PDB file of C-alpha atoms in Angstrom:
ATOM      1  CA  UNK A   1       0.000   0.000   0.000  1.00 31.00           C
ATOM      2  CA  UNK A   2       1.187   3.509  -0.733  1.00 35.00           C
ATOM      3  CA  UNK A   3       2.761   5.110   2.299  1.00 42.00           C
ATOM      4  CA  UNK A   4       0.929   8.455   2.233  1.00 46.00           C
ATOM      5  CA  UNK A   5      -0.956  10.546   4.761  1.00 51.00           C
ATOM      6  CA  UNK A   6      -3.890  12.936   4.377  1.00 57.00           C
ATOM      7  CA  UNK A   7      -4.155  15.951   6.674  1.00 55.00           C
ATOM      8  CA  UNK A   8      -7.056  18.307   7.338  1.00 51.00           C
ATOM      9  CA  UNK A   9      -8.159  20.779   9.995  1.00 43.00           C
ATOM     10  CA  UNK A  10     -11.898  20.156  10.257  1.00 40.00           C
ATOM     11  CA  UNK A  11     -12.834  20.245  13.940  1.00 39.00           C
ATOM     12  CA  UNK A  12     -15.416  17.487  13.468  1.00 37.00           C
ATOM     13  CA  UNK A  13     -13.625  15.421  10.810  1.00 39.00           C
ATOM     14  CA  UNK A  14     -15.338  12.080  10.280  1.00 39.00           C
ATOM     15  CA  UNK A  15     -13.942   9.416  12.549  1.00 40.00           C
ATOM     16  CA  UNK A  16     -14.778   6.575  10.195  1.00 41.00           C
ATOM     17  CA  UNK A  17     -15.613   3.038  11.187  1.00 39.00           C
ATOM     18  CA  UNK A  18     -12.193   1.460  11.027  1.00 44.00           C
ATOM     19  CA  UNK A  19     -13.311  -0.495   7.958  1.00 44.00           C
ATOM     20  CA  UNK A  20     -11.855   2.105   5.575  1.00 67.00           C
ATOM     21  CA  UNK A  21      -8.325   1.035   6.454  1.00 79.00           C
ATOM     22  CA  UNK A  22      -7.334   4.362   8.009  1.00 86.00           C
ATOM     23  CA  UNK A  23      -6.133   5.392  11.452  1.00 88.00           C
ATOM     24  CA  UNK A  24      -6.962   8.931  12.590  1.00 90.00           C
ATOM     25  CA  UNK A  25      -4.691  10.967  14.821  1.00 92.00           C
ATOM     26  CA  UNK A  26      -5.518  14.486  15.980  1.00 91.00           C
ATOM     27  CA  UNK A  27      -3.229  17.351  17.000  1.00 93.00           C
ATOM     28  CA  UNK A  28      -4.963  19.904  19.220  1.00 92.00           C
ATOM     29  CA  UNK A  29      -4.691  23.476  17.933  1.00 91.00           C
ATOM     30  CA  UNK A  30      -6.912  25.630  20.134  1.00 90.00           C
ATOM     31  CA  UNK A  31     -10.146  25.741  22.125  1.00 89.00           C
ATOM     32  CA  UNK A  32     -11.455  23.173  24.586  1.00 90.00           C
ATOM     33  CA  UNK A  33     -11.003  19.513  23.717  1.00 88.00           C
ATOM     34  CA  UNK A  34     -11.283  16.632  26.182  1.00 88.00           C
ATOM     35  CA  UNK A  35     -10.761  12.892  26.064  1.00 85.00           C
ATOM     36  CA  UNK A  36     -13.207  10.848  28.137  1.00 83.00           C
ATOM     37  CA  UNK A  37     -12.038   7.753  30.008  1.00 75.00           C
ATOM     38  CA  UNK A  38     -13.227   5.489  32.778  1.00 68.00           C
ATOM     39  CA  UNK A  39     -12.142   7.657  35.683  1.00 66.00           C
ATOM     40  CA  UNK A  40     -12.894  11.107  34.258  1.00 77.00           C
ATOM     41  CA  UNK A  41     -11.548  13.209  31.440  1.00 83.00           C
ATOM     42  CA  UNK A  42      -8.272  14.660  30.170  1.00 86.00           C
ATOM     43  CA  UNK A  43      -8.196  18.232  28.873  1.00 90.00           C
ATOM     44  CA  UNK A  44      -5.902  18.577  25.880  1.00 90.00           C
ATOM     45  CA  UNK A  45      -3.285  21.306  25.688  1.00 91.00           C
ATOM     46  CA  UNK A  46      -2.272  22.855  22.340  1.00 92.00           C
ATOM     47  CA  UNK A  47       0.011  20.420  20.549  1.00 93.00           C
ATOM     48  CA  UNK A  48      -1.257  17.332  22.375  1.00 93.00           C
ATOM     49  CA  UNK A  49      -2.107  14.268  20.310  1.00 93.00           C
ATOM     50  CA  UNK A  50      -5.096  11.930  20.544  1.00 91.00           C
ATOM     51  CA  UNK A  51      -6.154   8.858  18.568  1.00 90.00           C
ATOM     52  CA  UNK A  52      -9.760   8.877  17.425  1.00 85.00           C
ATOM     53  CA  UNK A  53     -12.069   5.911  17.880  1.00 76.00           C
ATOM     54  CA  UNK A  54     -15.040   4.411  16.093  1.00 71.00           C
ATOM     55  CA  UNK A  55     -18.075   6.757  15.909  1.00 68.00           C
ATOM     56  CA  UNK A  56     -20.157   4.832  18.423  1.00 62.00           C
ATOM     57  CA  UNK A  57     -17.408   4.962  21.047  1.00 69.00           C
ATOM     58  CA  UNK A  58     -15.235   7.928  20.105  1.00 74.00           C
ATOM     59  CA  UNK A  59     -13.851   9.343  23.385  1.00 79.00           C
ATOM     60  CA  UNK A  60     -12.910  12.751  21.929  1.00 84.00           C
ATOM     61  CA  UNK A  61     -15.211  15.694  22.698  1.00 86.00           C
ATOM     62  CA  UNK A  62     -14.699  19.095  21.058  1.00 85.00           C
ATOM     63  CA  UNK A  63     -16.205  22.426  22.124  1.00 88.00           C
ATOM     64  CA  UNK A  64     -17.603  24.754  19.408  1.00 88.00           C
ATOM     65  CA  UNK A  65     -14.432  26.850  19.515  1.00 86.00           C
ATOM     66  CA  UNK A  66     -12.084  23.874  19.256  1.00 88.00           C
ATOM     67  CA  UNK A  67      -9.837  23.324  16.243  1.00 90.00           C
ATOM     68  CA  UNK A  68      -7.689  20.268  15.596  1.00 88.00           C
ATOM     69  CA  UNK A  69      -5.471  19.003  12.804  1.00 87.00           C
ATOM     70  CA  UNK A  70      -6.200  15.406  11.838  1.00 87.00           C
ATOM     71  CA  UNK A  71      -3.979  13.017   9.951  1.00 88.00           C
ATOM     72  CA  UNK A  72      -5.413   9.919   8.287  1.00 88.00           C
ATOM     73  CA  UNK A  73      -2.839   7.160   7.875  1.00 87.00           C
ATOM     74  CA  UNK A  74      -3.217   3.787   6.131  1.00 84.00           C
ATOM     75  CA  UNK A  75      -3.381   1.175   8.875  1.00 82.00           C
ATOM     76  CA  UNK A  76      -1.407  -1.305   6.784  1.00 76.00           C
ATOM     77  CA  UNK A  77       1.654   0.970   7.013  1.00 77.00           C
ATOM     78  CA  UNK A  78       1.828   1.048  10.805  1.00 79.00           C
ATOM     79  CA  UNK A  79       3.190  -2.404  11.647  1.00 72.00           C
ATOM     80  CA  UNK A  80       0.267  -3.405  13.886  1.00 76.00           C
ATOM     81  CA  UNK A  81      -2.960  -5.370  13.664  1.00 77.00           C
ATOM     82  CA  UNK A  82      -6.400  -3.720  13.538  1.00 79.00           C
ATOM     83  CA  UNK A  83      -7.119  -5.054  17.027  1.00 80.00           C
ATOM     84  CA  UNK A  84      -3.951  -3.407  18.363  1.00 82.00           C
ATOM     85  CA  UNK A  85      -4.705  -0.111  16.622  1.00 85.00           C
ATOM     86  CA  UNK A  86      -8.264  -0.107  17.968  1.00 85.00           C
ATOM     87  CA  UNK A  87      -6.786  -0.229  21.481  1.00 85.00           C
ATOM     88  CA  UNK A  88      -5.227   3.185  20.841  1.00 88.00           C
ATOM     89  CA  UNK A  89      -8.636   4.906  20.562  1.00 85.00           C
ATOM     90  CA  UNK A  90      -8.656   7.798  23.010  1.00 83.00           C
ATOM     91  CA  UNK A  91      -4.968   7.434  23.798  1.00 87.00           C
ATOM     92  CA  UNK A  92      -3.611  10.859  24.743  1.00 87.00           C
ATOM     93  CA  UNK A  93       0.028  11.739  24.009  1.00 91.00           C
ATOM     94  CA  UNK A  94       1.578  14.959  25.388  1.00 91.00           C
ATOM     95  CA  UNK A  95       2.857  17.097  22.533  1.00 91.00           C
ATOM     96  CA  UNK A  96       5.696  18.687  24.465  1.00 88.00           C
ATOM     97  CA  UNK A  97       8.076  15.800  25.021  1.00 87.00           C
ATOM     98  CA  UNK A  98       9.616  12.724  23.422  1.00 88.00           C
ATOM     99  CA  UNK A  99       8.243  11.192  20.231  1.00 88.00           C
ATOM    100  CA  UNK A 100       4.940  12.992  20.786  1.00 90.00           C
ATOM    101  CA  UNK A 101       6.690  16.344  20.400  1.00 92.00           C
ATOM    102  CA  UNK A 102       8.302  15.247  17.128  1.00 91.00           C
ATOM    103  CA  UNK A 103       5.017  14.001  15.672  1.00 92.00           C
ATOM    104  CA  UNK A 104       3.050  17.050  16.833  1.00 92.00           C
ATOM    105  CA  UNK A 105       5.551  19.553  15.405  1.00 92.00           C
ATOM    106  CA  UNK A 106       5.875  17.721  12.088  1.00 90.00           C
ATOM    107  CA  UNK A 107       2.127  17.347  11.500  1.00 90.00           C
ATOM    108  CA  UNK A 108       1.480  20.967  12.476  1.00 88.00           C
ATOM    109  CA  UNK A 109       4.144  22.187  10.051  1.00 87.00           C
ATOM    110  CA  UNK A 110       2.893  19.876   7.313  1.00 83.00           C
ATOM    111  CA  UNK A 111      -0.650  21.234   7.560  1.00 82.00           C
ATOM    112  CA  UNK A 112       0.655  24.823   7.391  1.00 80.00           C
ATOM    113  CA  UNK A 113       2.573  24.380   4.108  1.00 77.00           C
ATOM    114  CA  UNK A 114       1.334  26.203   1.022  1.00 70.00           C
ATOM    115  CA  UNK A 115      -0.678  24.526  -1.719  1.00 67.00           C
ATOM    116  CA  UNK A 116       2.162  24.426  -4.242  1.00 69.00           C
ATOM    117  CA  UNK A 117       4.442  22.447  -1.961  1.00 70.00           C
ATOM    118  CA  UNK A 118       1.684  20.124  -0.799  1.00 62.00           C
ATOM    119  CA  UNK A 119       0.903  19.092  -4.383  1.00 67.00           C
ATOM    120  CA  UNK A 120       4.509  18.540  -5.397  1.00 73.00           C
ATOM    121  CA  UNK A 121       6.675  15.436  -5.196  1.00 71.00           C
ATOM    122  CA  UNK A 122       8.331  17.011  -2.158  1.00 76.00           C
ATOM    123  CA  UNK A 123       4.911  17.179  -0.519  1.00 74.00           C
ATOM    124  CA  UNK A 124       4.454  13.475  -1.206  1.00 75.00           C
ATOM    125  CA  UNK A 125       7.771  12.689   0.461  1.00 76.00           C
ATOM    126  CA  UNK A 126       6.816  14.798   3.479  1.00 81.00           C
ATOM    127  CA  UNK A 127       3.515  12.928   3.756  1.00 80.00           C
ATOM    128  CA  UNK A 128       5.361   9.606   3.707  1.00 78.00           C
ATOM    129  CA  UNK A 129       7.665  10.860   6.445  1.00 81.00           C
ATOM    130  CA  UNK A 130       4.552  11.692   8.464  1.00 85.00           C
ATOM    131  CA  UNK A 131       3.431   8.068   8.157  1.00 84.00           C
ATOM    132  CA  UNK A 132       6.837   6.859   9.347  1.00 83.00           C
ATOM    133  CA  UNK A 133       6.697   9.138  12.405  1.00 86.00           C
ATOM    134  CA  UNK A 134       3.184   7.991  13.295  1.00 89.00           C
ATOM    135  CA  UNK A 135       4.352   4.378  12.949  1.00 85.00           C
ATOM    136  CA  UNK A 136       7.143   5.050  15.449  1.00 86.00           C
ATOM    137  CA  UNK A 137       4.648   6.581  17.886  1.00 89.00           C
ATOM    138  CA  UNK A 138       2.252   3.638  17.460  1.00 88.00           C
ATOM    139  CA  UNK A 139       5.037   1.131  18.102  1.00 84.00           C
ATOM    140  CA  UNK A 140       6.143   2.966  21.242  1.00 84.00           C
ATOM    141  CA  UNK A 141       2.612   3.120  22.649  1.00 87.00           C
ATOM    142  CA  UNK A 142       1.775  -0.512  21.902  1.00 83.00           C
ATOM    143  CA  UNK A 143       5.061  -1.711  23.401  1.00 76.00           C
ATOM    144  CA  UNK A 144       4.051   0.002  26.636  1.00 74.00           C
ATOM    145  CA  UNK A 145       0.603  -1.598  26.786  1.00 70.00           C
ATOM    146  CA  UNK A 146      -0.084  -4.932  28.502  1.00 59.00           C
ATOM    147  CA  UNK A 147      -0.878  -7.800  26.167  1.00 53.00           C
ATOM    148  CA  UNK A 148      -4.512  -8.836  25.910  1.00 48.00           C
ATOM    149  CA  UNK A 149      -4.952 -12.320  27.455  1.00 46.00           C
ATOM    150  CA  UNK A 150      -6.717 -15.056  25.530  1.00 43.00           C
ATOM    151  CA  UNK A 151      -5.865 -13.728  22.063  1.00 43.00           C
ATOM    152  CA  UNK A 152      -6.483 -16.161  19.233  1.00 41.00           C
ATOM    153  CA  UNK A 153      -3.683 -17.873  17.336  1.00 40.00           C
ATOM    154  CA  UNK A 154      -4.613 -15.933  14.195  1.00 43.00           C
ATOM    155  CA  UNK A 155      -4.282 -12.649  16.054  1.00 48.00           C
ATOM    156  CA  UNK A 156      -0.881 -13.744  17.346  1.00 61.00           C
ATOM    157  CA  UNK A 157       0.314 -14.569  13.837  1.00 72.00           C
ATOM    158  CA  UNK A 158      -0.887 -11.205  12.544  1.00 72.00           C
ATOM    159  CA  UNK A 159       0.897  -9.402  15.365  1.00 73.00           C
ATOM    160  CA  UNK A 160       4.099 -11.345  14.684  1.00 79.00           C
ATOM    161  CA  UNK A 161       3.885 -10.536  10.985  1.00 82.00           C
ATOM    162  CA  UNK A 162       3.405  -6.864  11.847  1.00 79.00           C
ATOM    163  CA  UNK A 163       6.534  -6.925  14.033  1.00 81.00           C
ATOM    164  CA  UNK A 164       8.475  -8.638  11.255  1.00 86.00           C
ATOM    165  CA  UNK A 165       7.431  -5.911   8.825  1.00 84.00           C
ATOM    166  CA  UNK A 166       8.626  -3.200  11.209  1.00 83.00           C
ATOM    167  CA  UNK A 167      11.920  -5.059  11.700  1.00 85.00           C
ATOM    168  CA  UNK A 168      12.455  -5.283   7.942  1.00 87.00           C
ATOM    169  CA  UNK A 169      11.749  -1.570   7.483  1.00 84.00           C
ATOM    170  CA  UNK A 170      14.303  -0.738  10.171  1.00 85.00           C
ATOM    171  CA  UNK A 171      16.996  -2.968   8.610  1.00 88.00           C
ATOM    172  CA  UNK A 172      16.455  -2.436   4.882  1.00 88.00           C
ATOM    173  CA  UNK A 173      19.883  -0.828   4.524  1.00 88.00           C
ATOM    174  CA  UNK A 174      21.614  -3.918   5.917  1.00 91.00           C
ATOM    175  CA  UNK A 175      22.900  -5.995   2.971  1.00 88.00           C
ATOM    176  CA  UNK A 176      22.869  -9.072   5.228  1.00 90.00           C
ATOM    177  CA  UNK A 177      19.104  -8.833   5.822  1.00 91.00           C
ATOM    178  CA  UNK A 178      17.659 -12.218   4.882  1.00 91.00           C
ATOM    179  CA  UNK A 179      14.963 -14.697   5.939  1.00 91.00           C
ATOM    180  CA  UNK A 180      17.569 -16.327   8.199  1.00 92.00           C
ATOM    181  CA  UNK A 181      18.488 -13.124  10.043  1.00 92.00           C
ATOM    182  CA  UNK A 182      14.822 -12.108  10.355  1.00 92.00           C
ATOM    183  CA  UNK A 183      13.806 -15.488  11.755  1.00 89.00           C
ATOM    184  CA  UNK A 184      16.713 -15.497  14.204  1.00 89.00           C
ATOM    185  CA  UNK A 185      15.819 -12.005  15.469  1.00 88.00           C
ATOM    186  CA  UNK A 186      12.245 -13.139  16.195  1.00 86.00           C
ATOM    187  CA  UNK A 187      13.160 -16.551  17.651  1.00 85.00           C
ATOM    188  CA  UNK A 188      11.249 -18.484  15.024  1.00 86.00           C
ATOM    189  CA  UNK A 189      12.239 -20.911  12.278  1.00 87.00           C
ATOM    190  CA  UNK A 190      12.722 -19.835   8.670  1.00 87.00           C
ATOM    191  CA  UNK A 191       9.901 -22.234   7.770  1.00 87.00           C
ATOM    192  CA  UNK A 192       7.578 -20.434  10.200  1.00 86.00           C
ATOM    193  CA  UNK A 193       8.601 -17.081   8.727  1.00 88.00           C
ATOM    194  CA  UNK A 194       7.765 -18.213   5.199  1.00 88.00           C
ATOM    195  CA  UNK A 195       4.426 -19.520   6.447  1.00 85.00           C
ATOM    196  CA  UNK A 196       3.595 -16.058   7.839  1.00 83.00           C
ATOM    197  CA  UNK A 197       4.030 -14.563   4.366  1.00 84.00           C
ATOM    198  CA  UNK A 198       2.057 -17.244   2.508  1.00 80.00           C
ATOM    199  CA  UNK A 199      -1.170 -15.325   3.011  1.00 71.00           C
ATOM    200  CA  UNK A 200       0.446 -12.184   1.598  1.00 70.00           C
ATOM    201  CA  UNK A 201       0.973 -13.787  -1.799  1.00 77.00           C
ATOM    202  CA  UNK A 202       4.690 -12.951  -1.815  1.00 80.00           C
ATOM    203  CA  UNK A 203       7.878 -14.570  -0.569  1.00 88.00           C
ATOM    204  CA  UNK A 204       9.946 -12.968   2.189  1.00 90.00           C
ATOM    205  CA  UNK A 205      12.787 -12.258  -0.215  1.00 90.00           C
ATOM    206  CA  UNK A 206      10.549 -10.598  -2.793  1.00 89.00           C
ATOM    207  CA  UNK A 207       8.906  -8.435  -0.137  1.00 88.00           C
ATOM    208  CA  UNK A 208      12.312  -7.249   1.125  1.00 91.00           C
ATOM    209  CA  UNK A 209      13.345  -6.425  -2.427  1.00 91.00           C
ATOM    210  CA  UNK A 210      10.139  -4.487  -3.123  1.00 89.00           C
ATOM    211  CA  UNK A 211      10.600  -2.384   0.002  1.00 89.00           C
ATOM    212  CA  UNK A 212      14.229  -1.673  -0.905  1.00 91.00           C
ATOM    213  CA  UNK A 213      13.274  -0.697  -4.438  1.00 91.00           C
ATOM    214  CA  UNK A 214      10.585   1.664  -3.144  1.00 87.00           C
ATOM    215  CA  UNK A 215      13.141   3.343  -0.872  1.00 87.00           C
ATOM    216  CA  UNK A 216      15.535   3.686  -3.810  1.00 90.00           C
ATOM    217  CA  UNK A 217      12.785   5.133  -6.011  1.00 88.00           C
ATOM    218  CA  UNK A 218      11.971   7.698  -3.337  1.00 84.00           C
ATOM    219  CA  UNK A 219      15.594   8.778  -2.896  1.00 85.00           C
ATOM    220  CA  UNK A 220      16.238   9.002  -6.629  1.00 86.00           C
ATOM    221  CA  UNK A 221      13.287  11.367  -6.951  1.00 80.00           C
ATOM    222  CA  UNK A 222      14.554  13.845  -4.354  1.00 69.00           C
ATOM    223  CA  UNK A 223      15.445  17.533  -4.912  1.00 64.00           C
ATOM    224  CA  UNK A 224      18.226  18.041  -7.466  1.00 58.00           C
ATOM    225  CA  UNK A 225      20.591  19.807  -5.074  1.00 56.00           C
ATOM    226  CA  UNK A 226      20.679  16.771  -2.785  1.00 64.00           C
ATOM    227  CA  UNK A 227      20.176  13.984  -5.312  1.00 69.00           C
ATOM    228  CA  UNK A 228      22.721  11.164  -4.848  1.00 81.00           C
ATOM    229  CA  UNK A 229      24.110   8.987  -7.605  1.00 88.00           C
ATOM    230  CA  UNK A 230      22.302   5.815  -8.648  1.00 91.00           C
ATOM    231  CA  UNK A 231      25.162   3.693  -7.311  1.00 92.00           C
ATOM    232  CA  UNK A 232      25.097   5.457  -3.946  1.00 92.00           C
ATOM    233  CA  UNK A 233      21.344   4.936  -3.574  1.00 91.00           C
ATOM    234  CA  UNK A 234      21.611   1.258  -4.467  1.00 92.00           C
ATOM    235  CA  UNK A 235      24.379   0.725  -1.921  1.00 92.00           C
ATOM    236  CA  UNK A 236      22.490   2.681   0.749  1.00 90.00           C
ATOM    237  CA  UNK A 237      19.541   0.313   0.538  1.00 92.00           C
ATOM    238  CA  UNK A 238      21.403  -2.981   0.572  1.00 90.00           C
ATOM    239  CA  UNK A 239      21.982  -3.711  -3.138  1.00 91.00           C
ATOM    240  CA  UNK A 240      25.556  -4.954  -3.468  1.00 87.00           C
ATOM    241  CA  UNK A 241      25.471  -5.375  -7.261  1.00 89.00           C
ATOM    242  CA  UNK A 242      24.731  -2.269  -9.406  1.00 88.00           C
ATOM    243  CA  UNK A 243      23.749  -4.402 -12.400  1.00 90.00           C
ATOM    244  CA  UNK A 244      21.361  -6.495 -10.298  1.00 91.00           C
ATOM    245  CA  UNK A 245      19.831  -3.303  -8.896  1.00 93.00           C
ATOM    246  CA  UNK A 246      19.288  -1.824 -12.364  1.00 93.00           C
ATOM    247  CA  UNK A 247      17.587  -4.998 -13.602  1.00 93.00           C
ATOM    248  CA  UNK A 248      15.368  -5.240 -10.529  1.00 93.00           C
ATOM    249  CA  UNK A 249      14.414  -1.549 -10.771  1.00 94.00           C
ATOM    250  CA  UNK A 250      13.519  -1.849 -14.453  1.00 92.00           C
ATOM    251  CA  UNK A 251      11.445  -4.977 -13.800  1.00 91.00           C
ATOM    252  CA  UNK A 252       9.534  -3.177 -11.028  1.00 90.00           C
ATOM    253  CA  UNK A 253       8.991   0.263 -12.616  1.00 89.00           C
ATOM    254  CA  UNK A 254       9.451  -0.228 -16.358  1.00 91.00           C
ATOM    255  CA  UNK A 255      12.434   2.091 -16.671  1.00 92.00           C
ATOM    256  CA  UNK A 256      16.046   2.308 -15.562  1.00 93.00           C
ATOM    257  CA  UNK A 257      17.018   4.070 -12.310  1.00 92.00           C
ATOM    258  CA  UNK A 258      18.672   6.845 -14.350  1.00 91.00           C
ATOM    259  CA  UNK A 259      15.561   7.373 -16.482  1.00 91.00           C
ATOM    260  CA  UNK A 260      13.398   7.560 -13.353  1.00 88.00           C
ATOM    261  CA  UNK A 261      15.777  10.103 -11.808  1.00 87.00           C
ATOM    262  CA  UNK A 262      15.655  12.299 -14.912  1.00 85.00           C
ATOM    263  CA  UNK A 263      11.873  12.066 -15.080  1.00 85.00           C
ATOM    264  CA  UNK A 264      11.542  13.033 -11.406  1.00 78.00           C
ATOM    265  CA  UNK A 265      13.871  16.005 -11.942  1.00 76.00           C
ATOM    266  CA  UNK A 266      11.744  17.192 -14.860  1.00 76.00           C
ATOM    267  CA  UNK A 267       8.552  16.944 -12.791  1.00 70.00           C
ATOM    268  CA  UNK A 268      10.107  18.948  -9.976  1.00 62.00           C
ATOM    269  CA  UNK A 269      10.909  21.723 -12.462  1.00 60.00           C
ATOM    270  CA  UNK A 270       7.289  21.745 -13.687  1.00 55.00           C
ATOM    271  CA  UNK A 271       4.833  24.142 -11.931  1.00 48.00           C
ATOM    272  CA  UNK A 272       2.718  22.322  -9.383  1.00 44.00           C
ATOM    273  CA  UNK A 273      -0.473  20.735 -10.636  1.00 41.00           C
ATOM    274  CA  UNK A 274      -2.376  17.527 -10.087  1.00 40.00           C
ATOM    275  CA  UNK A 275       0.127  14.969  -8.884  1.00 37.00           C
ATOM    276  CA  UNK A 276       1.192  12.984 -11.917  1.00 34.00           C
ATOM    277  CA  UNK A 277       2.075   9.910  -9.901  1.00 34.00           C
ATOM    278  CA  UNK A 278      -1.253   9.843  -8.099  1.00 31.00           C
ATOM    279  CA  UNK A 279       0.565   9.367  -4.775  1.00 28.00           C
ATOM    280  CA  UNK A 280       0.745  12.868  -3.312  1.00 29.00           C
ATOM    281  CA  UNK A 281      -1.099  13.538  -0.078  1.00 32.00           C
ATOM    282  CA  UNK A 282      -3.960  16.017   0.080  1.00 33.00           C
ATOM    283  CA  UNK A 283      -3.163  18.588   2.753  1.00 30.00           C
ATOM    284  CA  UNK A 284      -5.308  21.504   3.847  1.00 31.00           C
ATOM    285  CA  UNK A 285      -3.557  24.474   5.536  1.00 29.00           C
ATOM    286  CA  UNK A 286      -4.272  25.141   9.192  1.00 30.00           C
ATOM    287  CA  UNK A 287      -6.602  28.036   9.981  1.00 32.00           C
TER     288      UNK A 287
END
């Protein structure tokens, strides 16, 4: 799934049902906003973060003067199961310290960018960075929560697969990343690891390669002043053979790495318009 985020500033943005595949995270801007919980309520300060819940049980309450920035992130990009993400509903994160401060500042700045930047390839990259930051926050929060007793075997397999995906993302640059190293890090057999990916319709090795190629594609499409060479990008993301990288890139995207880099440079020089790649996030400036 494309790693993009959508940001808006509607005070009563739809919470959704959870069936649309999106997780919603709010950053408090101003006015009175409270999160209800079993033993009372928590009043949000400007910059604080809160995860929204399903409409029938959404714990967030906003006064008429309240304004919040909401980010909608594809759940599949967050390295957690739907059941785990649902547990975050109503979770309040202070926006003045730790990872919460990083996420709050980044999302606030992202929403304040002008329309031209938001619709450019740079805006797309910023939106993907927003997803990565939210994924870090989600991982930190879930790691600090007690495990739910009596979970089904299927839920356990999904959670393990989610942790494997996060591990792979964190070690993509390691040329020694392999099914063997992944299995060893998670104390499972290679056979068990391959079984986890059977339902995904892809082998472990092919999934690693696709994630590496996507990272390479992103870096090759960066601003011209900071654009690295094709060889440097390939090496950065674990490809030890330049010729193998070029073949794999062409097979995946229908053009050579150099051709993609030149095309991206041309698009960055073109005045902003509808995103040609169809991947850019839609971002509305804060009021």
